[in-house]
CSV table of C-alpha atoms in Angstrom, one decimal:
chain,number,residue,atom,x,y,z
A,1,MET,CA,-67.7,-59.9,11.2
A,2,LYS,CA,-67.4,-63.2,13.2
A,3,HIS,CA,-70.2,-61.8,15.5
A,4,LEU,CA,-72.9,-61.8,12.8
A,5,LEU,CA,-74.4,-64.9,14.4
A,6,THR,CA,-76.8,-64.7,17.2
A,7,THR,CA,-76.3,-66.7,20.4
A,8,ALA,CA,-79.4,-68.5,19.3
A,9,LEU,CA,-78.0,-69.0,15.8
A,10,VAL,CA,-74.5,-70.3,16.8
A,11,ALA,CA,-73.0,-72.5,14.2
A,12,SER,CA,-69.8,-74.1,12.9
A,13,PHE,CA,-69.1,-73.5,9.3
A,14,ALA,CA,-67.2,-75.6,6.8
A,15,LEU,CA,-65.8,-74.2,3.5
A,16,ALA,CA,-68.1,-75.6,0.8
A,17,ALA,CA,-67.1,-76.4,-2.8
A,18,PRO,CA,-68.3,-73.8,-5.3
A,19,PHE,CA,-71.7,-74.3,-7.0
A,20,ALA,CA,-71.3,-76.7,-9.9
A,21,PRO,CA,-74.2,-77.2,-12.3
A,22,THR,CA,-75.2,-80.6,-13.6
A,23,SER,CA,-77.3,-81.5,-16.5
A,24,ALA,CA,-80.6,-79.8,-16.6
A,25,GLN,CA,-83.5,-81.8,-15.2
A,26,ALA,CA,-86.2,-79.5,-16.6
A,27,GLU,CA,-86.5,-76.7,-19.1
A,28,GLU,CA,-88.5,-74.3,-16.8
A,29,ILE,CA,-89.4,-73.9,-13.2
A,30,ASN,CA,-91.7,-71.4,-11.6
A,31,VAL,CA,-90.6,-69.6,-8.4
A,32,VAL,CA,-93.0,-67.5,-6.3
A,33,MET,CA,-91.8,-65.0,-3.7
A,34,PHE,CA,-93.0,-61.8,-2.1
A,35,GLY,CA,-91.2,-58.5,-2.5
A,36,MET,CA,-88.1,-57.6,-0.4
A,37,PRO,CA,-84.5,-56.7,-1.3
A,38,TYR,CA,-83.3,-60.2,-1.6
A,39,THR,CA,-86.2,-61.5,-3.7
A,40,ARG,CA,-86.1,-58.5,-6.1
A,41,GLY,CA,-82.3,-59.0,-6.4
A,42,LEU,CA,-82.7,-62.7,-7.1
A,43,GLN,CA,-85.3,-62.0,-9.8
A,44,LYS,CA,-82.7,-59.8,-11.6
A,45,LEU,CA,-80.3,-62.7,-11.7
A,46,ALA,CA,-82.6,-65.3,-13.2
A,47,GLY,CA,-80.4,-65.3,-16.3
A,48,ASP,CA,-77.4,-66.4,-14.3
A,49,PHE,CA,-79.3,-69.5,-13.2
A,50,GLU,CA,-80.3,-70.4,-16.8
A,51,GLU,CA,-76.7,-69.8,-18.0
A,52,LYS,CA,-75.3,-72.2,-15.3
A,53,THR,CA,-78.0,-74.9,-15.5
A,54,GLY,CA,-79.9,-74.6,-18.8
A,55,ILE,CA,-83.1,-74.3,-16.7
A,56,LYS,CA,-85.2,-71.2,-17.2
A,57,ALA,CA,-86.5,-69.8,-13.8
A,58,ASN,CA,-89.7,-67.8,-14.1
A,59,ILE,CA,-89.3,-65.8,-10.9
A,60,ASP,CA,-92.5,-64.1,-9.8
A,61,VAL,CA,-92.2,-61.5,-7.1
A,62,ILE,CA,-95.5,-60.3,-5.8
A,63,GLY,CA,-96.9,-58.2,-2.9
A,64,GLN,CA,-96.9,-59.8,0.5
A,65,ASP,CA,-100.6,-59.0,0.9
A,66,VAL,CA,-101.5,-61.2,-2.2
A,67,PHE,CA,-98.8,-63.8,-1.7
A,68,GLU,CA,-100.8,-65.9,0.8
A,69,ASN,CA,-103.8,-66.2,-1.5
A,70,ARG,CA,-101.7,-67.1,-4.5
A,71,ILE,CA,-99.8,-69.9,-2.8
A,72,THR,CA,-102.8,-71.2,-0.9
A,73,LEU,CA,-104.7,-71.7,-4.1
A,74,SER,CA,-101.7,-73.6,-5.6
A,75,PHE,CA,-101.1,-75.6,-2.4
A,76,THR,CA,-104.7,-76.7,-1.8
A,77,GLY,CA,-105.4,-77.4,-5.5
A,78,ARG,CA,-102.1,-79.3,-5.8
A,79,SER,CA,-101.8,-77.7,-9.2
A,80,GLY,CA,-98.1,-78.2,-9.5
A,81,ASP,CA,-97.7,-74.7,-10.9
A,82,ILE,CA,-95.1,-73.6,-8.3
A,83,ASP,CA,-91.7,-75.3,-8.1
A,84,VAL,CA,-90.0,-73.2,-5.5
A,85,VAL,CA,-91.8,-71.1,-2.9
A,86,HIS,CA,-90.8,-68.3,-0.5
A,87,ALA,CA,-91.1,-69.8,2.9
A,88,PRO,CA,-91.2,-67.5,5.9
A,89,VAL,CA,-90.3,-69.6,9.0
A,90,ILE,CA,-93.5,-68.4,10.8
A,91,GLN,CA,-95.6,-70.1,8.1
A,92,VAL,CA,-93.7,-73.4,7.7
A,93,GLN,CA,-95.1,-75.3,10.6
A,94,ARG,CA,-98.6,-74.7,9.3
A,95,TRP,CA,-97.6,-75.7,5.8
A,96,VAL,CA,-95.9,-78.9,7.0
A,97,GLN,CA,-99.0,-79.8,9.1
A,98,ALA,CA,-101.1,-79.4,6.0
A,99,ASN,CA,-98.7,-81.4,3.8
A,100,TRP,CA,-98.1,-78.5,1.5
A,101,LEU,CA,-94.2,-78.8,1.5
A,102,LYS,CA,-91.9,-81.6,0.5
A,103,PRO,CA,-89.3,-82.7,3.0
A,104,ILE,CA,-86.0,-82.0,1.3
A,105,THR,CA,-83.5,-83.4,3.8
A,106,ALA,CA,-81.6,-85.5,1.3
A,107,GLU,CA,-81.5,-82.7,-1.3
A,108,VAL,CA,-80.2,-80.2,1.2
A,109,ASP,CA,-77.6,-82.7,2.6
A,110,ALA,CA,-76.3,-83.1,-0.9
A,111,MET,CA,-75.8,-79.3,-1.5
A,112,PRO,CA,-72.2,-78.3,-1.2
A,113,VAL,CA,-73.4,-74.9,0.0
A,114,LYS,CA,-75.0,-76.4,3.2
A,115,GLY,CA,-71.7,-76.0,5.1
A,116,ASP,CA,-71.7,-72.3,4.4
A,117,LEU,CA,-75.2,-71.7,5.8
A,118,MET,CA,-75.7,-70.5,9.4
A,119,ALA,CA,-76.9,-73.5,11.4
A,120,GLY,CA,-79.5,-71.6,13.4
A,121,PRO,CA,-81.6,-70.3,10.5
A,122,LEU,CA,-81.1,-73.7,8.7
A,123,ASP,CA,-82.3,-75.6,11.8
A,124,ALA,CA,-85.4,-73.3,12.0
A,125,TYR,CA,-86.7,-75.2,9.0
A,126,ARG,CA,-86.1,-78.7,10.5
A,127,ILE,CA,-89.3,-80.2,11.8
A,128,ASP,CA,-89.5,-83.7,13.2
A,129,GLY,CA,-86.1,-84.6,11.9
A,130,GLU,CA,-86.8,-83.4,8.3
A,131,GLN,CA,-85.6,-80.3,6.5
A,132,PHE,CA,-88.4,-78.4,4.8
A,133,ALA,CA,-86.6,-75.2,3.5
A,134,VAL,CA,-83.3,-73.5,3.2
A,135,PRO,CA,-82.8,-70.0,4.7
A,136,PHE,CA,-81.7,-67.0,2.6
A,137,MET,CA,-82.1,-64.3,5.3
A,138,ALA,CA,-82.4,-63.6,9.0
A,139,ALA,CA,-83.6,-60.0,9.6
A,140,THR,CA,-83.8,-58.2,12.9
A,141,GLY,CA,-85.2,-55.0,14.4
A,142,LEU,CA,-83.1,-51.8,14.5
A,143,MET,CA,-83.7,-48.1,15.4
A,144,THR,CA,-82.7,-45.2,13.3
A,145,TYR,CA,-82.5,-41.6,14.6
A,146,ARG,CA,-81.7,-38.1,13.4
A,147,GLU,CA,-78.5,-37.1,15.2
A,148,ASP,CA,-78.9,-33.4,14.3
A,149,VAL,CA,-82.4,-33.2,15.7
A,150,LEU,CA,-81.4,-34.9,19.0
A,151,GLU,CA,-78.4,-32.6,19.3
A,152,ALA,CA,-80.5,-29.5,18.7
A,153,ALA,CA,-83.0,-30.6,21.3
A,154,GLY,CA,-80.3,-31.5,23.8
A,155,VAL,CA,-81.4,-35.1,24.3
A,156,GLY,CA,-79.7,-38.4,23.9
A,157,VAL,CA,-80.7,-41.7,22.1
A,158,PRO,CA,-83.5,-43.3,24.1
A,159,GLN,CA,-82.5,-46.6,25.6
A,160,THR,CA,-86.1,-47.5,26.7
A,161,TRP,CA,-89.6,-47.0,25.4
A,162,ALA,CA,-90.3,-44.8,28.4
A,163,GLU,CA,-87.4,-42.6,27.5
A,164,MET,CA,-88.8,-42.5,23.9
A,165,LEU,CA,-92.1,-41.1,25.3
A,166,GLU,CA,-90.2,-38.5,27.3
A,167,ILE,CA,-88.1,-37.4,24.3
A,168,ALA,CA,-90.8,-37.5,21.7
A,169,PRO,CA,-92.4,-34.1,22.4
A,170,LYS,CA,-89.0,-32.4,22.6
A,171,VAL,CA,-88.1,-33.4,19.0
A,172,THR,CA,-91.5,-32.6,17.5
A,173,ASP,CA,-91.5,-29.4,15.4
A,174,GLY,CA,-94.2,-28.5,12.9
A,175,ASP,CA,-94.3,-31.1,10.2
A,176,GLN,CA,-91.6,-33.1,11.9
A,177,SER,CA,-93.0,-35.8,14.1
A,178,ALA,CA,-91.0,-37.9,16.5
A,179,ILE,CA,-91.6,-41.4,15.2
A,180,ALA,CA,-93.3,-43.8,12.8
A,181,LEU,CA,-94.0,-47.5,13.5
A,182,ARG,CA,-95.8,-50.1,11.4
A,183,ALA,CA,-99.4,-50.1,12.5
A,184,VAL,CA,-101.4,-51.8,9.7
A,185,PRO,CA,-102.7,-55.2,11.0
A,186,GLY,CA,-101.0,-58.4,10.1
A,187,GLN,CA,-98.7,-61.1,11.5
A,188,GLY,CA,-95.9,-59.7,9.3
A,189,PHE,CA,-96.8,-56.0,9.8
A,190,ASN,CA,-97.8,-54.6,13.2
A,191,MET,CA,-97.0,-58.0,14.7
A,192,PHE,CA,-93.4,-57.7,13.6
A,193,ILE,CA,-93.1,-54.4,15.6
A,194,PHE,CA,-95.5,-54.5,18.5
A,195,PRO,CA,-93.9,-57.6,20.2
A,196,MET,CA,-90.7,-55.6,20.6
A,197,ILE,CA,-92.6,-53.3,22.9
A,198,MET,CA,-94.7,-56.0,24.5
A,199,ARG,CA,-91.7,-58.2,25.4
A,200,ALA,CA,-89.7,-55.2,26.7
A,201,TYR,CA,-92.5,-54.7,29.3
A,202,GLY,CA,-92.6,-58.4,30.2
A,203,GLY,CA,-95.7,-59.2,28.1
A,204,LYS,CA,-96.0,-62.6,26.5
A,205,PHE,CA,-98.3,-64.6,24.2
A,206,PHE,CA,-98.6,-67.7,26.3
A,207,ALA,CA,-98.3,-68.8,29.9
A,208,ASP,CA,-95.1,-70.7,29.2
A,209,TYR,CA,-94.3,-71.2,25.5
A,210,THR,CA,-90.9,-72.8,26.0
A,211,GLY,CA,-92.4,-75.1,28.7
A,212,GLY,CA,-95.2,-76.2,26.5
A,213,ASP,CA,-98.0,-74.4,28.3
A,214,LEU,CA,-99.9,-72.7,25.4
A,215,THR,CA,-102.6,-71.1,27.6
A,216,PRO,CA,-103.1,-67.6,26.0
A,217,ALA,CA,-101.7,-64.9,28.3
A,218,ILE,CA,-101.7,-61.7,26.2
A,219,ASN,CA,-104.3,-60.1,28.3
A,220,SER,CA,-102.0,-58.9,31.1
A,221,PRO,CA,-101.0,-55.7,32.8
A,222,GLU,CA,-97.6,-55.8,31.1
A,223,THR,CA,-99.1,-56.1,27.6
A,224,LEU,CA,-101.6,-53.4,28.4
A,225,GLU,CA,-98.8,-51.0,29.4
A,226,ALA,CA,-97.0,-51.9,26.2
A,227,LEU,CA,-100.1,-51.3,24.1
A,228,ASN,CA,-100.7,-47.9,25.7
A,229,VAL,CA,-97.1,-46.9,24.9
A,230,TYR,CA,-97.4,-48.1,21.3
A,231,SER,CA,-100.8,-46.3,20.9
A,232,LYS,CA,-99.5,-43.0,22.4
A,233,LEU,CA,-96.4,-43.0,20.2
A,234,ILE,CA,-98.5,-43.5,17.1
A,235,ASN,CA,-101.4,-41.2,18.0
A,236,ASP,CA,-99.5,-38.4,19.7
A,237,HIS,CA,-96.0,-38.4,18.2
A,238,ALA,CA,-96.3,-39.8,14.6
A,239,PRO,CA,-97.4,-38.3,11.3
A,240,GLN,CA,-101.1,-37.9,10.4
A,241,GLY,CA,-102.5,-41.3,9.3
A,242,ALA,CA,-99.8,-43.3,11.0
A,243,GLY,CA,-102.4,-45.6,12.5
A,244,ASN,CA,-102.3,-47.4,9.2
A,245,PHE,CA,-98.6,-47.1,8.3
A,246,ASN,CA,-96.7,-50.1,7.0
A,247,PHE,CA,-93.0,-50.4,6.3
A,248,ALA,CA,-93.2,-48.5,3.0
A,249,GLU,CA,-94.8,-45.4,4.7
A,250,VAL,CA,-92.3,-45.6,7.6
A,251,ASN,CA,-89.4,-45.6,5.1
A,252,ALA,CA,-90.9,-42.7,3.1
A,253,ALA,CA,-91.4,-40.7,6.3
A,254,ALA,CA,-87.8,-41.1,7.3
A,255,GLN,CA,-86.5,-40.3,3.9
A,256,ASN,CA,-88.7,-37.2,3.6
A,257,GLY,CA,-87.5,-35.9,7.0
A,258,GLN,CA,-90.9,-36.3,8.5
A,259,ILE,CA,-89.7,-38.3,11.5
A,260,VAL,CA,-86.8,-38.4,13.9
A,261,PHE,CA,-87.0,-42.1,14.9
A,262,ALA,CA,-88.0,-45.3,13.1
A,263,VAL,CA,-87.9,-48.8,14.5
A,264,GLU,CA,-87.8,-51.2,11.6
A,265,GLY,CA,-86.4,-54.3,10.1
A,266,THR,CA,-82.9,-54.3,8.8
A,267,GLY,CA,-84.0,-54.1,5.2
A,268,VAL,CA,-85.8,-50.8,5.8
A,269,ALA,CA,-83.2,-49.5,8.2
A,270,ALA,CA,-80.4,-50.1,5.6
A,271,GLN,CA,-82.3,-47.8,3.2
A,272,ILE,CA,-82.8,-45.1,5.8
A,273,VAL,CA,-79.1,-44.9,6.6
A,274,ASP,CA,-78.0,-45.2,3.0
A,275,PRO,CA,-76.6,-41.9,1.5
A,276,GLU,CA,-77.8,-43.0,-1.9
A,277,LYS,CA,-81.4,-43.4,-0.8
A,278,ASN,CA,-81.8,-40.8,2.0
A,279,GLN,CA,-80.8,-37.2,1.9
A,280,TYR,CA,-80.6,-37.2,5.7
A,281,ALA,CA,-78.4,-40.3,5.9
A,282,ASP,CA,-75.3,-38.3,6.9
A,283,VAL,CA,-77.1,-37.2,10.1
A,284,THR,CA,-78.9,-40.5,10.8
A,285,GLY,CA,-77.6,-42.8,13.5
A,286,LEU,CA,-78.3,-46.4,14.1
A,287,ALA,CA,-79.0,-48.2,17.4
A,288,LEU,CA,-80.7,-51.1,19.1
A,289,PRO,CA,-84.4,-50.8,19.5
A,290,PRO,CA,-85.5,-49.5,22.9
A,291,GLY,CA,-86.0,-51.8,25.8
A,292,GLY,CA,-88.0,-51.8,29.0
A,293,PRO,CA,-88.3,-53.4,32.5
A,294,ALA,CA,-87.8,-56.8,30.9
A,295,GLY,CA,-84.9,-55.8,28.7
A,296,ARG,CA,-84.7,-55.5,24.9
A,297,SER,CA,-86.2,-58.0,22.5
A,298,PRO,CA,-85.4,-57.1,18.9
A,299,ALA,CA,-87.7,-58.5,16.2
A,300,ILE,CA,-86.3,-61.4,14.2
A,301,ALA,CA,-87.6,-62.9,11.0
A,302,VAL,CA,-86.1,-65.9,9.1
A,303,HIS,CA,-87.1,-66.4,5.4
A,304,GLY,CA,-86.1,-69.3,3.1
A,305,LEU,CA,-87.0,-71.3,0.0
A,306,GLY,CA,-89.0,-74.5,0.0
A,307,ILE,CA,-90.5,-76.9,-2.5
A,308,PRO,CA,-94.3,-77.4,-2.7
A,309,ALA,CA,-95.6,-80.9,-2.3
A,310,SER,CA,-97.1,-80.7,-5.7
A,311,ALA,CA,-93.9,-79.7,-7.5
A,312,GLN,CA,-93.1,-82.1,-10.3
A,313,ASN,CA,-89.3,-81.9,-10.5
A,314,VAL,CA,-87.6,-81.8,-7.1
A,315,ALA,CA,-84.1,-82.1,-8.6
A,316,ALA,CA,-84.5,-78.9,-10.7
A,317,SER,CA,-86.2,-77.1,-7.7
A,318,ALA,CA,-83.3,-78.1,-5.4
A,319,LYS,CA,-80.8,-77.0,-7.9
A,320,PHE,CA,-82.4,-73.5,-8.0
A,321,ILE,CA,-82.4,-73.3,-4.2
A,322,GLU,CA,-78.7,-74.3,-4.1
A,323,TRP,CA,-77.9,-71.6,-6.6
A,324,ALA,CA,-80.1,-69.0,-4.9
A,325,VAL,CA,-78.3,-69.3,-1.5
A,326,SER,CA,-74.8,-69.8,-3.0
A,327,THR,CA,-72.0,-67.5,-2.0
A,328,GLU,CA,-71.7,-66.2,-5.5
A,329,THR,CA,-75.4,-65.3,-5.9
A,330,VAL,CA,-75.9,-63.9,-2.4
A,331,THR,CA,-72.8,-61.8,-2.7
A,332,LYS,CA,-74.1,-60.2,-5.9
A,333,ILE,CA,-77.4,-59.4,-4.1
A,334,ALA,CA,-75.7,-58.1,-1.0
A,335,LEU,CA,-73.7,-55.7,-3.3
A,336,SER,CA,-76.6,-54.6,-5.5
A,337,GLU,CA,-79.5,-54.4,-3.0
A,338,PRO,CA,-80.0,-53.1,0.5
A,339,PHE,CA,-79.5,-56.6,1.8
A,340,ALA,CA,-77.3,-57.4,4.8
A,341,ASN,CA,-79.5,-60.2,6.3
A,342,PHE,CA,-77.7,-63.0,4.5
A,343,THR,CA,-77.4,-66.4,6.1
A,344,THR,CA,-74.6,-67.6,3.8
A,345,GLN,CA,-71.6,-67.0,6.1
A,346,PRO,CA,-68.8,-66.4,3.6
A,347,VAL,CA,-70.7,-63.4,2.3
A,348,ALA,CA,-70.1,-61.6,5.6
A,349,GLU,CA,-66.4,-62.0,5.1
A,350,ASN,CA,-66.3,-60.6,1.6
A,351,ALA,CA,-64.2,-57.4,1.5
A,352,GLU,CA,-66.5,-55.6,-0.9
A,353,VAL,CA,-69.6,-56.4,1.2
A,354,ILE,CA,-67.8,-55.2,4.3
A,355,ALA,CA,-66.8,-52.0,2.5
A,356,LYS,CA,-70.3,-51.4,1.2
A,357,TYR,CA,-72.1,-51.6,4.5
A,358,ALA,CA,-69.3,-49.6,6.2
A,359,ALA,CA,-69.9,-46.8,3.6
A,360,ILE,CA,-73.7,-47.0,4.2
A,361,HIS,CA,-73.1,-46.7,8.0
A,362,PRO,CA,-69.9,-47.6,9.9
A,363,ASP,CA,-71.9,-49.3,12.7
A,364,PHE,CA,-74.4,-51.1,10.5
A,365,LEU,CA,-73.1,-54.7,10.6
A,366,GLN,CA,-72.1,-54.4,14.3
A,367,VAL,CA,-75.4,-53.1,15.5
A,368,GLN,CA,-77.2,-55.7,13.4
A,369,ALA,CA,-75.0,-58.4,15.1
A,370,ASP,CA,-75.8,-57.0,18.5
A,371,ALA,CA,-79.5,-57.0,17.8
A,372,LEU,CA,-79.3,-60.6,16.6
A,373,ASN,CA,-77.5,-61.6,19.7
A,374,LEU,CA,-80.4,-60.3,21.8
A,375,ALA,CA,-83.2,-61.8,19.6
A,376,ILE,CA,-85.1,-64.9,20.5
A,377,GLY,CA,-86.0,-67.5,17.9
A,378,HIS,CA,-89.6,-67.7,19.0
A,379,TYR,CA,-90.1,-63.9,19.0
A,380,ARG,CA,-93.3,-64.7,17.1
A,381,PRO,CA,-94.3,-68.2,18.2
A,382,LEU,CA,-93.3,-71.0,15.8
A,383,LEU,CA,-96.7,-72.7,15.7
A,384,PRO,CA,-98.8,-74.0,12.8
A,385,GLU,CA,-101.6,-71.7,14.1
A,386,TRP,CA,-99.4,-68.6,14.3
A,387,PRO,CA,-100.6,-66.9,11.0
A,388,SER,CA,-104.1,-67.0,12.3
A,389,LEU,CA,-103.1,-66.0,15.8
A,390,GLY,CA,-101.0,-63.2,14.5
A,391,ALA,CA,-103.7,-61.9,12.2
A,392,ALA,CA,-106.3,-61.9,15.0
A,393,ILE,CA,-104.0,-60.2,17.5
A,394,GLY,CA,-102.9,-57.7,14.9
A,395,GLU,CA,-106.5,-56.7,14.1
A,396,ASN,CA,-107.3,-56.0,17.7
A,397,ILE,CA,-104.1,-54.1,18.3
A,398,ASN,CA,-104.7,-51.9,15.3
A,399,ALA,CA,-108.3,-51.4,16.4
A,400,ALA,CA,-107.1,-50.1,19.7
A,401,VAL,CA,-104.5,-47.8,18.1
A,402,ASN,CA,-107.2,-46.3,15.9
A,403,GLY,CA,-109.7,-45.8,18.8
A,404,LEU,CA,-112.2,-48.3,17.5
A,405,ILE,CA,-112.0,-50.2,20.8
A,406,THR,CA,-110.2,-49.6,24.1
A,407,PRO,CA,-106.8,-51.2,24.8
A,408,GLU,CA,-108.4,-53.4,27.5
A,409,GLU,CA,-111.1,-54.6,25.0
A,410,ALA,CA,-108.4,-55.3,22.4
A,411,LEU,CA,-106.4,-57.6,24.7
A,412,GLU,CA,-109.5,-59.3,26.0
A,413,ASN,CA,-110.7,-59.9,22.5
A,414,ALA,CA,-107.3,-61.1,21.3
A,415,GLU,CA,-107.0,-63.6,24.1
A,416,GLN,CA,-110.4,-65.0,23.5
A,417,GLU,CA,-109.7,-65.3,19.8
A,418,MET,CA,-106.4,-67.1,20.6
A,419,ARG,CA,-108.4,-69.6,22.7
A,420,ASP,CA,-110.9,-70.1,19.9
A,421,ILE,CA,-108.2,-70.7,17.3
A,422,LEU,CA,-106.4,-73.1,19.5
A,423,GLY,CA,-109.6,-74.9,20.5
A,424,GLN,CA,-109.2,-74.1,24.2
C-alpha cells in the first residue's frame, strides 16, 4: 500500500487531527461537480456535512458535457451562485488566468487534513505560490482483458499496441470484438485515451514542453503511426459504432461480453473487474496499458475542489472542502463506490478498503500503483489554453477515426489549430 504514490507524486505524510467542525458560517452552500464515483458518493453524504457543521450543502452533480457551460456562466457573470466547484487540474490554469478562482492558501494551510493529502496532487493546484484547489482523486489508465478468451485463443496479454493489433483478429468471434476505446471528441474523452498511444510511439504535443518550447509538434511521423493504430483498432476490431464511444459505452461493452480488452481510467476499470457489476469479472484480468517504442505512458487525471472568485463565504466553502477530503468522508466513499483513486493517504491503509479492492481484484491496487509510477504529470499539458487545444485536437482525431478526413489531414489541421489558439 505504501507504493500508491507515483514517483511524480512522492510525498511525506503527517498524521492529521480528525476533522472538527466549528460554528457554522453560513446556512447553505452550493456545490457543483460532474458525475464520477467520488462526486456521486459525496452527494449521498451531504447530510453528514450538515450534521457536523450545521451548514446545508446543496450538491449538484451534472453531466461533464454540460458542466463547462454551467460553471462558465457563473464564473463570467460573477453571480456568486456556486460556493465550491469541481476543479479538474487541466482546467485550473485557465481559470486562474481568468481570475475565476480564489487563492485559498491560508485556508488550506489551516486544514488539519492537509498533512494527510498526497503532496503531488496537492502541488498540482499550486500556481505562482498560491493554492487554488484541493485534490480528491488521481486517476490513471489501466487495461482489462478476458483471461478465458485469451487462453482459448492461445495468446498472452499484449505488452505493446503492436501486439494488440496482432492479437485482435485472433480473439474476434461473431458478436465479440477485440477492444473498445473512448473515441468521442473532447479533452476529457478521446484526449484522455489517445495520448497513451501517441506517447507510446514517441509522439508529443510540443517541441519541448518541459523546456518551455511550446511550438506545436503533433504533426509528426510518430503521432501519425499512433493515430493509424488507434483508428485501426476502433474501425477493424471494435463493436459497431465505436467511433463515437465514450467511457459509458466502453464500460457497457465490457460488462455485456462484447469486448475482450478495454483501456480505461481506474473508475471504469474498477467496475469492469467488480464481480458485483460484471458477470465476467471472475475471468477478467487487469494490467498496465500497452506501450510502444517509447515505453508506456498511462493516462493520469487529477481532480479537486476549488472556490469560485465570486463565492460569498470562503470560510463555509473551505469547511466543506476539508470535510469532503477528510479521511472519514473519503473512506466512506471508497467503501460505497468504485473509487480507488483517493489522494487522502490514510484511506489507502484502511483494512476495510484494502479488503474491498482485494475482493474486487487481487491485483487492483498494485497495478494502479504501477501505472501511477509510470505516469507523467503533464500527460495532458498543464496550460491555460489546454481545454481549447484538447478540444481542437480531439475533434480532428475523431474525424480521422470516422473517415471524414485522412489521418495526415487530421494532424496537419490539429497542428495549425494549435498555432492559432496559441497565437503563433
